mmCIF file of C-alpha atoms in Angstrom:
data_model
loop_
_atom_site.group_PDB
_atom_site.id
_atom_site.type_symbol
_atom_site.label_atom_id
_atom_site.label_comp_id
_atom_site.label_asym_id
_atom_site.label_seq_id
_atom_site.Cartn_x
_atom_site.Cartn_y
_atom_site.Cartn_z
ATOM 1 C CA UNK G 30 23.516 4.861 1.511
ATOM 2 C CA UNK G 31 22.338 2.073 3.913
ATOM 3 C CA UNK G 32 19.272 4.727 5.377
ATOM 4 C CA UNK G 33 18.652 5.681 1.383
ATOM 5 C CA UNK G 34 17.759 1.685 0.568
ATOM 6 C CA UNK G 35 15.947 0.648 3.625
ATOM 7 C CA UNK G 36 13.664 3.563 3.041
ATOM 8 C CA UNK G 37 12.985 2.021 -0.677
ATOM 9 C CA UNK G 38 12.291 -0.882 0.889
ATOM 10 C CA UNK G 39 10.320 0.717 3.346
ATOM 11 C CA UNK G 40 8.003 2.717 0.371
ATOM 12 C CA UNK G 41 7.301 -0.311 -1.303
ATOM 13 C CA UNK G 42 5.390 -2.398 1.613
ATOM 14 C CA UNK G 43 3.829 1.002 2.630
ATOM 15 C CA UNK G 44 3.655 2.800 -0.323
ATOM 16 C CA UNK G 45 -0.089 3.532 -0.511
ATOM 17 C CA UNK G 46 -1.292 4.766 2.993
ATOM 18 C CA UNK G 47 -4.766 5.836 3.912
ATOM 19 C CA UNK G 48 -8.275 4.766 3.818
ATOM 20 C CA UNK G 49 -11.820 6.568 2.584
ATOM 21 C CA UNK G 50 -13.725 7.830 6.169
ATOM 22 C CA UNK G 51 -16.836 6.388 4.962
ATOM 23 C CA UNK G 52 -15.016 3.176 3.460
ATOM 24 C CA UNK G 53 -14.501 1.706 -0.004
ATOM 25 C CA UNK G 54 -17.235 -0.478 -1.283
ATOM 26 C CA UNK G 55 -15.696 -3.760 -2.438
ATOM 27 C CA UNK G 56 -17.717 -3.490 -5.593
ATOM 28 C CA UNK G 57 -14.808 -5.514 -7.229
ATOM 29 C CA UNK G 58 -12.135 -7.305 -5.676
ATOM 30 C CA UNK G 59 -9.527 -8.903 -7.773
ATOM 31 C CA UNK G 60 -7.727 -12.020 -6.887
ATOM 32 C CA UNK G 61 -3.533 -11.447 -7.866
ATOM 33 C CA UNK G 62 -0.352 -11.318 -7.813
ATOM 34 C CA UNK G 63 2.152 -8.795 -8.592
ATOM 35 C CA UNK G 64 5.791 -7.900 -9.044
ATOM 36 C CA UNK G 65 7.556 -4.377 -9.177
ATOM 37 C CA UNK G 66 10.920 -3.195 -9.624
ATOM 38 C CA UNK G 67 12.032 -0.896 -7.305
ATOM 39 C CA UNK G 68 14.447 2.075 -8.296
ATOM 40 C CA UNK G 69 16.156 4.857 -7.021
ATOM 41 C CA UNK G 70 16.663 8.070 -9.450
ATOM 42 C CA UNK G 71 16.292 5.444 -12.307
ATOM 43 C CA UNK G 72 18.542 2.548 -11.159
ATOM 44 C CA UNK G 73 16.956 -0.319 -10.079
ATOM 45 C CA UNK G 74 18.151 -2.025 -6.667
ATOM 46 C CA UNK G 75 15.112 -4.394 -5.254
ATOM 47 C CA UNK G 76 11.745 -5.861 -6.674
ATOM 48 C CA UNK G 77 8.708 -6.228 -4.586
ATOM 49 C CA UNK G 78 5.612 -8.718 -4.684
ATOM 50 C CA UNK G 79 2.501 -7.631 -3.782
ATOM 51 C CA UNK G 80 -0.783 -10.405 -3.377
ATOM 52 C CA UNK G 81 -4.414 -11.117 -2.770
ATOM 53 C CA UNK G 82 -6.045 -14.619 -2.119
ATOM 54 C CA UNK G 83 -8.988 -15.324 -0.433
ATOM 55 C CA UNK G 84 -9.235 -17.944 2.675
ATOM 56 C CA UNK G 85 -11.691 -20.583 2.914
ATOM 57 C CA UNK G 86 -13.504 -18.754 5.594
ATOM 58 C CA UNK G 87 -14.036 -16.068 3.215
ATOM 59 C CA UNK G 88 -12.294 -13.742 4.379
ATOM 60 C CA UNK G 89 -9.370 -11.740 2.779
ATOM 61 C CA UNK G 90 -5.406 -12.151 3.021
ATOM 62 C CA UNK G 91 -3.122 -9.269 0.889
ATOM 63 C CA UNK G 92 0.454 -9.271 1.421
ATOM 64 C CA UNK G 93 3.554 -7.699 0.344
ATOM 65 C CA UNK G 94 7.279 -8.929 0.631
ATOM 66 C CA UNK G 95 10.306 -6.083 -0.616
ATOM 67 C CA UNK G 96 13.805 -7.166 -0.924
ATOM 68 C CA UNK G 97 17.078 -5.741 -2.126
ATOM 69 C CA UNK G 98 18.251 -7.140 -4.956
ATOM 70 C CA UNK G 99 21.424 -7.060 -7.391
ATOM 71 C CA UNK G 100 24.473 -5.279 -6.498
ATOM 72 C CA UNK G 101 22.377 -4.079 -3.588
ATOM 73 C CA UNK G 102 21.558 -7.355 -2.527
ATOM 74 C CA UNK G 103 25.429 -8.035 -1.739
ATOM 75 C CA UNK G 104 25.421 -4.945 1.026
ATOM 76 C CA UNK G 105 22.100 -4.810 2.194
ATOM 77 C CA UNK G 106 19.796 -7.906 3.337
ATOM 78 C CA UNK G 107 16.693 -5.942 4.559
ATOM 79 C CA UNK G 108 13.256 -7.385 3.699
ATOM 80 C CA UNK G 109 10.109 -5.928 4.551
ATOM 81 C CA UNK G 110 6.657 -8.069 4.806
ATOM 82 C CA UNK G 111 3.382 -6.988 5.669
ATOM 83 C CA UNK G 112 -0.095 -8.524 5.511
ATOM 84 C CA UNK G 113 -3.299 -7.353 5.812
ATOM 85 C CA UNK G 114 -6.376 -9.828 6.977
ATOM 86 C CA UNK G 115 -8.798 -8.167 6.366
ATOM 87 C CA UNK G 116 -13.138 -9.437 5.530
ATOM 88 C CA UNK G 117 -16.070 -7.643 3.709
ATOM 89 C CA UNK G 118 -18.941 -6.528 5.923
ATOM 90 C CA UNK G 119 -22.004 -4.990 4.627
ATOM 91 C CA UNK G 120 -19.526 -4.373 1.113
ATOM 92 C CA UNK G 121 -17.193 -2.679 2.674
ATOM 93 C CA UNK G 122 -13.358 -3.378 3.982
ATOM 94 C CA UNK G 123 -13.016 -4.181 7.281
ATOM 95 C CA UNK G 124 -9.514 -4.832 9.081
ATOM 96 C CA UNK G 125 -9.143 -7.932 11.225
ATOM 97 C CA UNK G 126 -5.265 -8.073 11.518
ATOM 98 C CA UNK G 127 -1.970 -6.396 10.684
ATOM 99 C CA UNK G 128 0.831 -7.456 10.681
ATOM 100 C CA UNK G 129 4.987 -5.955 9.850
ATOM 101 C CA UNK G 130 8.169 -7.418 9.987
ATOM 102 C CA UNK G 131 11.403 -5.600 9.045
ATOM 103 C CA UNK G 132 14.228 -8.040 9.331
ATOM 104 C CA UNK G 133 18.157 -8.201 8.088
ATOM 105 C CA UNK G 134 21.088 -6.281 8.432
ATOM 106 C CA UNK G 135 21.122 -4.251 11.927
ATOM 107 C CA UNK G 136 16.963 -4.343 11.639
ATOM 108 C CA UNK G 137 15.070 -6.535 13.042
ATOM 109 C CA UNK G 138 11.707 -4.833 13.954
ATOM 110 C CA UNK G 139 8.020 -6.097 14.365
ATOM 111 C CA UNK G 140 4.066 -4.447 14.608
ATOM 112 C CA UNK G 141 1.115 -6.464 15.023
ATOM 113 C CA UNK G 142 -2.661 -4.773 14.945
ATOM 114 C CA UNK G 143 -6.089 -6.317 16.097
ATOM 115 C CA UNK G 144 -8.760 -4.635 15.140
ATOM 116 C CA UNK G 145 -11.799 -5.396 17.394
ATOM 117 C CA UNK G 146 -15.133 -3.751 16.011
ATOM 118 C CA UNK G 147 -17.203 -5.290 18.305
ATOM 119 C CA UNK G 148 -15.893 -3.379 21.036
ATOM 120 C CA UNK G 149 -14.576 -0.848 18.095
ATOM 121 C CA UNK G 150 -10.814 -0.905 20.006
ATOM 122 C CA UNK G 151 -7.362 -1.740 17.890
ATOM 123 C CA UNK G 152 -4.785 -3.004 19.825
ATOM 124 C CA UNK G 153 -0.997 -2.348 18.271
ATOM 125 C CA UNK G 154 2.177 -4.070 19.627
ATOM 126 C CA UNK G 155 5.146 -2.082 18.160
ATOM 127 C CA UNK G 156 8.190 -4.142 19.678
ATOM 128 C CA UNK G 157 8.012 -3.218 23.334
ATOM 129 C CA UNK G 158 5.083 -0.460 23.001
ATOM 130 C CA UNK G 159 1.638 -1.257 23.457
ATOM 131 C CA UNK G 160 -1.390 0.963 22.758
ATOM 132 C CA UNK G 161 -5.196 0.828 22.805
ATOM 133 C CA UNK G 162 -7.031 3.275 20.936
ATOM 134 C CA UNK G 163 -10.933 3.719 19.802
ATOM 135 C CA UNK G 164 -11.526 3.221 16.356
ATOM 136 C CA UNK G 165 -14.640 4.232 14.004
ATOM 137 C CA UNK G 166 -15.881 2.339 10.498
ATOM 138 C CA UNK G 167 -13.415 3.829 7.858
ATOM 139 C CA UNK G 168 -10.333 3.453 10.004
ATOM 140 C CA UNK G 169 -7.721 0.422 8.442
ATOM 141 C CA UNK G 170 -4.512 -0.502 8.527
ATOM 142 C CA UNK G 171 -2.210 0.996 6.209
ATOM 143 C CA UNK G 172 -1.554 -2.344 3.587
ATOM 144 C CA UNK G 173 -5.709 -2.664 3.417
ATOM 145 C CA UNK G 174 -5.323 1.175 2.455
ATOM 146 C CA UNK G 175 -3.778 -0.004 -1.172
ATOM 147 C CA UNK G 176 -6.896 -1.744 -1.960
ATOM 148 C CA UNK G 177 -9.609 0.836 -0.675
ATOM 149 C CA UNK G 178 -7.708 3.644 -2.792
ATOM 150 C CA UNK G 179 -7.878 1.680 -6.037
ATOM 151 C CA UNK G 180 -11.568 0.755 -5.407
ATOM 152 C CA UNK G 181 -12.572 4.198 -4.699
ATOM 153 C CA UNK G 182 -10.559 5.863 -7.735
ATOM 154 C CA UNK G 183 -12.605 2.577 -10.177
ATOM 155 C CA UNK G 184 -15.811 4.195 -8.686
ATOM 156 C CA UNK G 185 -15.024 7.713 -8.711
ATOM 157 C CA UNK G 186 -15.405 7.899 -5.294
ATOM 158 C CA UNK G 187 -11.924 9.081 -4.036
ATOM 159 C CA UNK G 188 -11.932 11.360 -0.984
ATOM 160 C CA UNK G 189 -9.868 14.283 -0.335
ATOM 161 C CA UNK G 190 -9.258 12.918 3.329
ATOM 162 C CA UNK G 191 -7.928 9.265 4.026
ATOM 163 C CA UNK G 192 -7.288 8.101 7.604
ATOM 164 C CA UNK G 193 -5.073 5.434 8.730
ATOM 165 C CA UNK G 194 -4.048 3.699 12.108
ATOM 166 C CA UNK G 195 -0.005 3.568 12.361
ATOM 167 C CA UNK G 196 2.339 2.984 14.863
ATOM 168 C CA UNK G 197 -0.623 3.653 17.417
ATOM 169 C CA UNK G 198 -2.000 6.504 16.130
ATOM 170 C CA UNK G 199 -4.516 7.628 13.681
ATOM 171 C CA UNK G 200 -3.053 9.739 10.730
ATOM 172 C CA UNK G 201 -4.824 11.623 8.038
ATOM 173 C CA UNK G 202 -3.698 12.098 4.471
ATOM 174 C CA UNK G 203 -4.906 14.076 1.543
ATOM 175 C CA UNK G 204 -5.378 13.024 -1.995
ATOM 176 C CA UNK G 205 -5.550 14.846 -5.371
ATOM 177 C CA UNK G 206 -7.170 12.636 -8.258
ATOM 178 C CA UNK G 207 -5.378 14.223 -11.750
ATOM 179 C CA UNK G 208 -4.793 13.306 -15.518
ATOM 180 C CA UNK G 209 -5.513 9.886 -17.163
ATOM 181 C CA UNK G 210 -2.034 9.328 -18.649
ATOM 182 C CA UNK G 211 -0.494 6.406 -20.470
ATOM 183 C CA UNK G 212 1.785 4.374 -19.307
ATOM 184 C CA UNK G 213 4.815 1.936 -20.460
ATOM 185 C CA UNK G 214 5.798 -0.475 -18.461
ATOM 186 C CA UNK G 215 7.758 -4.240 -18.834
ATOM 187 C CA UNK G 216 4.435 -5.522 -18.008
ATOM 188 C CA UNK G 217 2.959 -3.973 -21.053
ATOM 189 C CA UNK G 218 1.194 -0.298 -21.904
ATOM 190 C CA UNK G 219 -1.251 0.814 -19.452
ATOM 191 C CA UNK G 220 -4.158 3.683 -19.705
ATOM 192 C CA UNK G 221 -3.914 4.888 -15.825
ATOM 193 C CA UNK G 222 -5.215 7.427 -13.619
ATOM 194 C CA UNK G 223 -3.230 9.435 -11.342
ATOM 195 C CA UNK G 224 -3.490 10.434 -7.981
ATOM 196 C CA UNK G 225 -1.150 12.369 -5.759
ATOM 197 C CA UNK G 226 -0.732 12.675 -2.133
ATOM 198 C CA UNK G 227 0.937 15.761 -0.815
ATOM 199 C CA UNK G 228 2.594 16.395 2.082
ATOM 200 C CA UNK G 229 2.855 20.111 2.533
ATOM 201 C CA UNK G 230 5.259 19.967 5.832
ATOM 202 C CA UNK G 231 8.001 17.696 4.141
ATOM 203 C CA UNK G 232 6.736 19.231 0.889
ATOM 204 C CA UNK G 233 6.728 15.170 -0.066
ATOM 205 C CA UNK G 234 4.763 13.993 -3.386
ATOM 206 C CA UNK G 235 3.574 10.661 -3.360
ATOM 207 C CA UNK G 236 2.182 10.011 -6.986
ATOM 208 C CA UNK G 237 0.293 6.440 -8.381
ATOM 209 C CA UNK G 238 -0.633 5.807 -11.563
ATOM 210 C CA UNK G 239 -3.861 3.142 -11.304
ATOM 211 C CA UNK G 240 -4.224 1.192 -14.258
ATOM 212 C CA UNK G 241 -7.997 1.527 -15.755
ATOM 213 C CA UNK G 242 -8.270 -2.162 -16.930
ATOM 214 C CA UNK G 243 -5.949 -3.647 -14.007
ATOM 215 C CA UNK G 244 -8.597 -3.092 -11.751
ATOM 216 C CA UNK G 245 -7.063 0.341 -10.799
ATOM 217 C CA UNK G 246 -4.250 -1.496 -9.335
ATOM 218 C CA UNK G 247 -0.852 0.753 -9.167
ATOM 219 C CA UNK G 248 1.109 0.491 -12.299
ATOM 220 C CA UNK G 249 3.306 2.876 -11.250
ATOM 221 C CA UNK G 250 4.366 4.671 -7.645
ATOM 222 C CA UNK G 251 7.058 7.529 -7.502
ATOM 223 C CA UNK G 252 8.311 9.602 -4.953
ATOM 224 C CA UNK G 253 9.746 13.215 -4.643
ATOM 225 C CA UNK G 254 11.218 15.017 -2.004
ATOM 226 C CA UNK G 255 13.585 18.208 -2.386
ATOM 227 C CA UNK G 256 16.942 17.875 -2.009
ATOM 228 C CA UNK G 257 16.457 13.472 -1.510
ATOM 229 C CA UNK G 258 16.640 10.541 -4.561
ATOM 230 C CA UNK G 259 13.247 10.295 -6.404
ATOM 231 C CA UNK G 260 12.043 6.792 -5.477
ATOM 232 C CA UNK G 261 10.022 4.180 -7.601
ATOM 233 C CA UNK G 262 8.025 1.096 -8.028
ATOM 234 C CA UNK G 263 7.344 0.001 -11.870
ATOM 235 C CA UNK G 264 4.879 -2.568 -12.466
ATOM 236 C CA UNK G 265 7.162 -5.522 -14.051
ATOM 237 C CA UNK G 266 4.396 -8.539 -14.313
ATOM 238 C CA UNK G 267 0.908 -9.012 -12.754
ATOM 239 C CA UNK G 268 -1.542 -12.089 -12.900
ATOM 240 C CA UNK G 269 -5.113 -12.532 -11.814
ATOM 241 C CA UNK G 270 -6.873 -15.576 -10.753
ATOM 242 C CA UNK G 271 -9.677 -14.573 -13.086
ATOM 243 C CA UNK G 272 -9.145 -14.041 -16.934
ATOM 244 C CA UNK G 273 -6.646 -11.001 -16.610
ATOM 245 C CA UNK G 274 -7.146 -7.965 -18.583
ATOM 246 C CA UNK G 275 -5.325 -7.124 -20.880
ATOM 247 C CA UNK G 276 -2.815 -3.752 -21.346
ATOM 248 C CA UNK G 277 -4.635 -0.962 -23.771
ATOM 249 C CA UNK G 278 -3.740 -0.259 -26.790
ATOM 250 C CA UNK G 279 -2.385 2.642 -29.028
ATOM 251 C CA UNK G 280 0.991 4.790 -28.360
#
């Protein structure tokens, strides 16, 4: 039961994983702040927050922080936080730093990335590992990931492959863009897209929903696996800096 909720907690810091070779254009970047309820086969047991804000030197912070909450709150005391710094060069997304923290309970784990792209090196400190690897434009850290995806979907633009640096090593994912479908949420009715990611070895579906006027932000994440608990994230309030859209209307 413990493993089952620190991978929900797990999920929703890393849910969205993977970044367009060429790299998203930051044709719009939305300012926010979000909150999601996190469930397991339908029962909700933690809430996550996920944010953007800009820094006076212009250049990008987004950040999420999962914790367990209700009656799993009085067993388990995991949180997860991770944070992407990240700027915009030539309109694209570029990493600057990473950084995880997985503390409470028996856990108590750290990874910090610097991304270097004048010598085009990351460095990655996981605990007592350190590794030094050659990186290309269109290689990110997995948090910045969540942002590139959503831009690319809002300009049609989405890439079969994604690549992402983890754990010091550069991973490759595959996405399928599918069916506009609407959505219900407790932060209101959404028109989404959806996009899967499949992972034929685990035979693992990762599916988001992308809300059309939320900036293509997720509205929704679930998880399947067979034979494991189907694991979600539900949008449960969002608000932008800016004038925030509104949800669409209809049934």
């Amino acid at each position: 039961m413990r493993k089952t909720v620190v991978n929900l907690i797990l999920l929703a810091a890393c849910a969205l994983s993977g970044i367009h070779p060429a790299g998203a254009r930051a044709a719009s970047l939305p300012l926010y702040h979000a909150s999601y309820a996190v469930s397991r086969n339908g029962f909700q047991i933690g809430v996550a927050e996920f944010s953007l804000r800009r820094n006076q030197d212009g250049s990008y912070q987004f950040q999420s922080v999962t914790r367990a909450t209700g009656l799993a709150a009085l067993f388990f005391s995991d949180v997860v936080t991770e944070s992407s710094h990240f700027r915009i060069s030539d309109g694209r997304l570029e990493s600057l730093l990473y950084e995880y923290r997985h503390s409470g309970g028996d856990h108590d784990r750290s990874e910090k990335i610097r991304f270097d792209w004048n010598r085009c090196r990351a460095e990655s400190i996981d605990g007592k590992q350190h590794k030094s690897v050659e990186i290309e434009p269109g290689i990110y850290d997995r948090a910045l990931a969540q942002l590139a995806i959503s831009l690319d979907v809002a300009n049609d633009k989405l890439a079969e492959v994604y690549r992402v640096f983890d754990h010091g090593e550069i991973s490759s994912y595959r996405l399928e863009r599918e069916d506009y479908v609407k959505l219900s949420t407790p932060a209101g009715r959404y028109q989404t897209r959806k996009v899967a990611r499949k992972d034929s070895r685990k035979k693992r579906v990762t599916t988001f929903w992308l809300g059309t006027t939320l900036d293509y932000l997720p509205v929704r994440i679930e998880q399947t696996e067979p034979g494991k608990a189907t694991i979600g994230l539900t949008l449960s309030g969002i608000k932008f800096d800016s004038a925030e859209p509104s949800p669409s209307s209809g049934s």
